[in-house]
GROMACS .gro file of N, CA and C in nm:
model
  312
    1UNK      N    1   4.358  -1.698  17.489
    1UNK     CA    2   4.246  -1.711  17.467
    1UNK      C    3   4.242  -1.845  17.353
    2UNK      N    4   4.358  -1.888  17.286
    2UNK     CA    5   4.359  -1.986  17.222
    2UNK      C    6   4.340  -2.097  17.309
    3UNK      N    7   4.421  -2.122  17.403
    3UNK     CA    8   4.398  -2.228  17.495
    3UNK      C    9   4.289  -2.265  17.565
    4UNK      N   10   4.198  -2.163  17.583
    4UNK     CA   11   4.055  -2.188  17.622
    4UNK      C   12   3.989  -2.291  17.522
    5UNK      N   13   4.023  -2.222  17.405
    5UNK     CA   14   3.934  -2.266  17.263
    5UNK      C   15   4.031  -2.406  17.185
    6UNK      N   16   4.102  -2.469  17.271
    6UNK     CA   17   4.180  -2.577  17.218
    6UNK      C   18   4.095  -2.688  17.128
    7UNK      N   19   4.010  -2.713  17.209
    7UNK     CA   20   3.936  -2.842  17.144
    7UNK      C   21   3.828  -2.799  17.036
    8UNK      N   22   3.783  -2.674  17.046
    8UNK     CA   23   3.727  -2.622  16.919
    8UNK      C   24   3.810  -2.588  16.809
    9UNK      N   25   3.920  -2.539  16.844
    9UNK     CA   26   4.022  -2.527  16.748
    9UNK      C   27   4.066  -2.667  16.641
   10UNK      N   28   4.069  -2.751  16.734
   10UNK     CA   29   4.101  -2.892  16.662
   10UNK      C   30   3.987  -2.955  16.609
   11UNK      N   31   3.862  -2.910  16.662
   11UNK     CA   32   3.758  -2.980  16.591
   11UNK      C   33   3.701  -2.912  16.460
   12UNK      N   34   3.762  -2.798  16.449
   12UNK     CA   35   3.731  -2.709  16.332
   12UNK      C   36   3.823  -2.738  16.214
   13UNK      N   37   3.976  -2.748  16.270
   13UNK     CA   38   4.063  -2.822  16.179
   13UNK      C   39   4.030  -2.965  16.115
   14UNK      N   40   4.004  -3.052  16.229
   14UNK     CA   41   3.958  -3.165  16.185
   14UNK      C   42   3.835  -3.165  16.086
   15UNK      N   43   3.752  -3.103  16.121
   15UNK     CA   44   3.608  -3.087  16.042
   15UNK      C   45   3.668  -3.043  15.878
   16UNK      N   46   3.759  -2.961  15.884
   16UNK     CA   47   3.808  -2.892  15.739
   16UNK      C   48   3.879  -3.010  15.661
   17UNK      N   49   3.948  -3.090  15.735
   17UNK     CA   50   4.045  -3.198  15.675
   17UNK      C   51   3.948  -3.303  15.603
   18UNK      N   52   3.850  -3.343  15.701
   18UNK     CA   53   3.752  -3.415  15.667
   18UNK      C   54   3.669  -3.354  15.552
   19UNK      N   55   3.604  -3.233  15.534
   19UNK     CA   56   3.521  -3.189  15.469
   19UNK      C   57   3.604  -3.194  15.304
   20UNK      N   58   3.727  -3.160  15.321
   20UNK     CA   59   3.821  -3.161  15.197
   20UNK      C   60   3.889  -3.281  15.147
   21UNK      N   61   3.868  -3.377  15.223
   21UNK     CA   62   3.940  -3.508  15.207
   21UNK      C   63   4.083  -3.509  15.164
   22UNK      N   64   4.128  -3.478  15.299
   22UNK     CA   65   4.285  -3.438  15.278
   22UNK      C   66   4.336  -3.570  15.351
   23UNK      N   67   4.424  -3.643  15.283
   23UNK     CA   68   4.481  -3.762  15.338
   23UNK      C   69   4.578  -3.730  15.459
   24UNK      N   70   4.519  -3.748  15.571
   24UNK     CA   71   4.600  -3.691  15.690
   24UNK      C   72   4.633  -3.794  15.776
   25UNK      N   73   4.545  -3.895  15.797
   25UNK     CA   74   4.575  -4.002  15.896
   25UNK      C   75   4.677  -4.103  15.858
   26UNK      N   76   4.690  -4.132  15.699
   26UNK     CA   77   4.803  -4.180  15.653
   26UNK      C   78   4.930  -4.123  15.648
   27UNK      N   79   4.962  -4.019  15.681
   27UNK     CA   80   5.074  -3.955  15.704
   27UNK      C   81   5.159  -3.954  15.826
   28UNK      N   82   5.295  -3.956  15.817
   28UNK     CA   83   5.371  -3.955  15.942
   28UNK      C   84   5.337  -3.848  16.011
   29UNK      N   85   5.385  -3.803  16.143
   29UNK     CA   86   5.375  -3.687  16.241
   29UNK      C   87   5.417  -3.555  16.170
   30UNK      N   88   5.535  -3.588  16.116
   30UNK     CA   89   5.603  -3.479  16.073
   30UNK      C   90   5.540  -3.417  15.961
   31UNK      N   91   5.477  -3.489  15.864
   31UNK     CA   92   5.411  -3.462  15.729
   31UNK      C   93   5.241  -3.413  15.801
   32UNK      N   94   5.183  -3.458  15.879
   32UNK     CA   95   5.069  -3.409  15.958
   32UNK      C   96   5.099  -3.253  16.025
   33UNK      N   97   5.198  -3.229  16.063
   33UNK     CA   98   5.268  -3.094  16.111
   33UNK      C   99   5.268  -3.001  16.015
   34UNK      N  100   5.333  -3.057  15.880
   34UNK     CA  101   5.317  -2.991  15.778
   34UNK      C  102   5.220  -2.948  15.698
   35UNK      N  103   5.135  -3.040  15.707
   35UNK     CA  104   4.992  -3.016  15.630
   35UNK      C  105   4.924  -2.914  15.729
   36UNK      N  106   4.922  -2.917  15.854
   36UNK     CA  107   4.846  -2.804  15.927
   36UNK      C  108   4.913  -2.662  15.902
   37UNK      N  109   5.040  -2.651  15.899
   37UNK     CA  110   5.099  -2.535  15.891
   37UNK      C  111   5.050  -2.488  15.735
   38UNK      N  112   5.049  -2.559  15.637
   38UNK     CA  113   5.000  -2.520  15.495
   38UNK      C  114   4.872  -2.486  15.501
   39UNK      N  115   4.787  -2.571  15.568
   39UNK     CA  116   4.638  -2.538  15.564
   39UNK      C  117   4.599  -2.378  15.641
   40UNK      N  118   4.665  -2.385  15.740
   40UNK     CA  119   4.645  -2.245  15.826
   40UNK      C  120   4.722  -2.132  15.746
   41UNK      N  121   4.802  -2.137  15.675
   41UNK     CA  122   4.887  -2.037  15.611
   41UNK      C  123   4.800  -1.989  15.487
   42UNK      N  124   4.775  -2.121  15.402
   42UNK     CA  125   4.722  -2.096  15.248
   42UNK      C  126   4.565  -2.080  15.232
   43UNK      N  127   4.510  -2.123  15.324
   43UNK     CA  128   4.331  -2.150  15.323
   43UNK      C  129   4.281  -2.029  15.375
   44UNK      N  130   4.262  -1.932  15.308
   44UNK     CA  131   4.174  -1.816  15.362
   44UNK      C  132   4.032  -1.841  15.428
   45UNK      N  133   3.988  -1.940  15.380
   45UNK     CA  134   3.864  -1.970  15.466
   45UNK      C  135   3.870  -2.018  15.603
   46UNK      N  136   3.940  -2.116  15.613
   46UNK     CA  137   4.009  -2.184  15.743
   46UNK      C  138   4.059  -2.066  15.820
   47UNK      N  139   4.138  -1.970  15.764
   47UNK     CA  140   4.199  -1.864  15.844
   47UNK      C  141   4.112  -1.767  15.879
   48UNK      N  142   4.027  -1.752  15.823
   48UNK     CA  143   3.909  -1.630  15.888
   48UNK      C  144   3.807  -1.701  15.955
   49UNK      N  145   3.805  -1.834  15.954
   49UNK     CA  146   3.686  -1.907  16.048
   49UNK      C  147   3.775  -1.888  16.180
   50UNK      N  148   3.890  -1.934  16.203
   50UNK     CA  149   3.953  -1.944  16.327
   50UNK      C  150   3.990  -1.792  16.362
   51UNK      N  151   4.025  -1.716  16.297
   51UNK     CA  152   4.013  -1.578  16.352
   51UNK      C  153   3.880  -1.518  16.420
   52UNK      N  154   3.782  -1.561  16.337
   52UNK     CA  155   3.651  -1.488  16.369
   52UNK      C  156   3.618  -1.590  16.491
   53UNK      N  157   3.659  -1.705  16.520
   53UNK     CA  158   3.612  -1.774  16.649
   53UNK      C  159   3.666  -1.726  16.747
   54UNK      N  160   3.784  -1.687  16.717
   54UNK     CA  161   3.871  -1.604  16.850
   54UNK      C  162   3.825  -1.465  16.879
   55UNK      N  163   3.801  -1.401  16.787
   55UNK     CA  164   3.756  -1.236  16.799
   55UNK      C  165   3.621  -1.234  16.840
   56UNK      N  166   3.529  -1.376  16.787
   56UNK     CA  167   3.398  -1.344  16.841
   56UNK      C  168   3.380  -1.344  17.016
   57UNK      N  169   3.504  -1.369  17.091
   57UNK     CA  170   3.481  -1.382  17.215
   57UNK      C  171   3.567  -1.266  17.279
   58UNK      N  172   3.586  -1.191  17.200
   58UNK     CA  173   3.663  -1.054  17.274
   58UNK      C  174   3.560  -0.964  17.370
   59UNK      N  175   3.594  -0.912  17.459
   59UNK     CA  176   3.530  -0.812  17.522
   59UNK      C  177   3.538  -0.702  17.424
   60UNK      N  178   3.443  -0.594  17.479
   60UNK     CA  179   3.457  -0.457  17.428
   60UNK      C  180   3.584  -0.405  17.405
   61UNK      N  181   3.661  -0.408  17.527
   61UNK     CA  182   3.798  -0.328  17.523
   61UNK      C  183   3.893  -0.406  17.435
   62UNK      N  184   3.889  -0.532  17.419
   62UNK     CA  185   3.975  -0.613  17.352
   62UNK      C  186   3.942  -0.581  17.217
   63UNK      N  187   3.807  -0.577  17.185
   63UNK     CA  188   3.778  -0.542  17.036
   63UNK      C  189   3.830  -0.393  16.983
   64UNK      N  190   3.803  -0.311  17.074
   64UNK     CA  191   3.842  -0.173  17.069
   64UNK      C  192   4.022  -0.187  17.041
   65UNK      N  193   4.090  -0.265  17.102
   65UNK     CA  194   4.225  -0.256  17.082
   65UNK      C  195   4.263  -0.325  16.939
   66UNK      N  196   4.166  -0.452  16.895
   66UNK     CA  197   4.187  -0.530  16.811
   66UNK      C  198   4.184  -0.454  16.660
   67UNK      N  199   4.063  -0.369  16.681
   67UNK     CA  200   4.034  -0.306  16.533
   67UNK      C  201   4.153  -0.237  16.479
   68UNK      N  202   4.239  -0.122  16.533
   68UNK     CA  203   4.324  -0.073  16.467
   68UNK      C  204   4.455  -0.132  16.456
   69UNK      N  205   4.474  -0.277  16.533
   69UNK     CA  206   4.572  -0.346  16.504
   69UNK      C  207   4.534  -0.493  16.443
   70UNK      N  208   4.447  -0.493  16.360
   70UNK     CA  209   4.383  -0.615  16.345
   70UNK      C  210   4.486  -0.697  16.234
   71UNK      N  211   4.577  -0.630  16.127
   71UNK     CA  212   4.660  -0.725  16.072
   71UNK      C  213   4.764  -0.769  16.139
   72UNK      N  214   4.829  -0.703  16.238
   72UNK     CA  215   4.941  -0.788  16.317
   72UNK      C  216   4.877  -0.870  16.415
   73UNK      N  217   4.761  -0.843  16.458
   73UNK     CA  218   4.702  -0.933  16.561
   73UNK      C  219   4.663  -1.078  16.478
   74UNK      N  220   4.609  -1.046  16.374
   74UNK     CA  221   4.583  -1.156  16.284
   74UNK      C  222   4.690  -1.262  16.250
   75UNK      N  223   4.804  -1.193  16.243
   75UNK     CA  224   4.913  -1.267  16.202
   75UNK      C  225   4.977  -1.351  16.287
   76UNK      N  226   4.952  -1.284  16.412
   76UNK     CA  227   5.015  -1.342  16.545
   76UNK      C  228   4.933  -1.439  16.601
   77UNK      N  229   4.806  -1.406  16.588
   77UNK     CA  230   4.694  -1.524  16.636
   77UNK      C  231   4.720  -1.640  16.536
   78UNK      N  232   4.745  -1.621  16.394
   78UNK     CA  233   4.743  -1.753  16.321
   78UNK      C  234   4.876  -1.824  16.353
   79UNK      N  235   4.980  -1.752  16.384
   79UNK     CA  236   5.122  -1.827  16.429
   79UNK      C  237   5.100  -1.928  16.525
   80UNK      N  238   5.030  -1.855  16.660
   80UNK     CA  239   4.993  -1.934  16.759
   80UNK      C  240   4.898  -2.061  16.724
   81UNK      N  241   4.802  -2.026  16.652
   81UNK     CA  242   4.720  -2.135  16.618
   81UNK      C  243   4.774  -2.250  16.542
   82UNK      N  244   4.875  -2.218  16.457
   82UNK     CA  245   4.944  -2.323  16.382
   82UNK      C  246   5.013  -2.405  16.496
   83UNK      N  247   5.105  -2.315  16.566
   83UNK     CA  248   5.170  -2.402  16.679
   83UNK      C  249   5.108  -2.498  16.772
   84UNK      N  250   4.979  -2.445  16.838
   84UNK     CA  251   4.907  -2.512  16.899
   84UNK      C  252   4.843  -2.614  16.840
   85UNK      N  253   4.808  -2.632  16.702
   85UNK     CA  254   4.733  -2.740  16.627
   85UNK      C  255   4.859  -2.833  16.615
   86UNK      N  256   4.977  -2.785  16.576
   86UNK     CA  257   5.086  -2.875  16.543
   86UNK      C  258   5.133  -2.957  16.682
   87UNK      N  259   5.107  -2.890  16.800
   87UNK     CA  260   5.150  -2.916  16.914
   87UNK      C  261   5.042  -3.058  16.961
   88UNK      N  262   4.934  -3.041  16.906
   88UNK     CA  263   4.816  -3.139  16.949
   88UNK      C  264   4.777  -3.218  16.810
   89UNK      N  265   4.867  -3.239  16.720
   89UNK     CA  266   4.843  -3.349  16.615
   89UNK      C  267   4.810  -3.464  16.634
   90UNK      N  268   4.860  -3.520  16.744
   90UNK     CA  269   4.801  -3.656  16.768
   90UNK      C  270   4.659  -3.662  16.812
   91UNK      N  271   4.620  -3.546  16.899
   91UNK     CA  272   4.489  -3.533  16.927
   91UNK      C  273   4.362  -3.497  16.808
   92UNK      N  274   4.442  -3.434  16.719
   92UNK     CA  275   4.380  -3.412  16.589
   92UNK      C  276   4.358  -3.523  16.525
   93UNK      N  277   4.453  -3.635  16.507
   93UNK     CA  278   4.445  -3.717  16.429
   93UNK      C  279   4.350  -3.835  16.488
   94UNK      N  280   4.344  -3.837  16.628
   94UNK     CA  281   4.253  -3.910  16.717
   94UNK      C  282   4.110  -3.862  16.671
   95UNK      N  283   4.068  -3.714  16.677
   95UNK     CA  284   3.951  -3.695  16.622
   95UNK      C  285   3.900  -3.724  16.477
   96UNK      N  286   4.001  -3.720  16.418
   96UNK     CA  287   3.980  -3.770  16.251
   96UNK      C  288   3.935  -3.919  16.268
   97UNK      N  289   4.020  -4.001  16.313
   97UNK     CA  290   4.001  -4.136  16.331
   97UNK      C  291   3.886  -4.178  16.402
   98UNK      N  292   3.832  -4.108  16.505
   98UNK     CA  293   3.689  -4.122  16.548
   98UNK      C  294   3.556  -4.090  16.504
   99UNK      N  295   3.595  -4.005  16.375
   99UNK     CA  296   3.487  -3.955  16.319
   99UNK      C  297   3.440  -3.835  16.377
  100UNK      N  298   3.516  -3.783  16.500
  100UNK     CA  299   3.416  -3.668  16.602
  100UNK      C  300   3.405  -3.547  16.526
  101UNK      N  301   3.502  -3.495  16.408
  101UNK     CA  302   3.476  -3.365  16.373
  101UNK      C  303   3.372  -3.360  16.292
  102UNK      N  304   3.292  -3.464  16.239
  102UNK     CA  305   3.171  -3.401  16.164
  102UNK      C  306   3.020  -3.466  16.220
  103UNK      N  307   3.076  -3.517  16.358
  103UNK     CA  308   2.976  -3.581  16.459
  103UNK      C  309   2.898  -3.715  16.404
  104UNK      N  310   2.987  -3.785  16.361
  104UNK     CA  311   2.956  -3.915  16.305
  104UNK      C  312   2.944  -4.027  16.416
   0.00000   0.00000   0.00000
């Protein structure tokens, strides 16, 4: 499901970075990957936004499975989201450079 929402995932993270004035573009790729991991690990607002974006597309049967397994699935989902955004950090930087995240 994250693969299908990759562009939206990157846009949400880019928007968050811009909104919070995080100096992302001036950093090296390794530092950008670290920032992404830290944001998605520590920022509760961003974590819940990403989880809600994915869970909102669940079917009824997927939601029935998700509810009793919520803690474990949220943890796994966030691990995958961190990896996905880190793997696409160049695209994330491009979105920020273009100002696409906020619709400028």
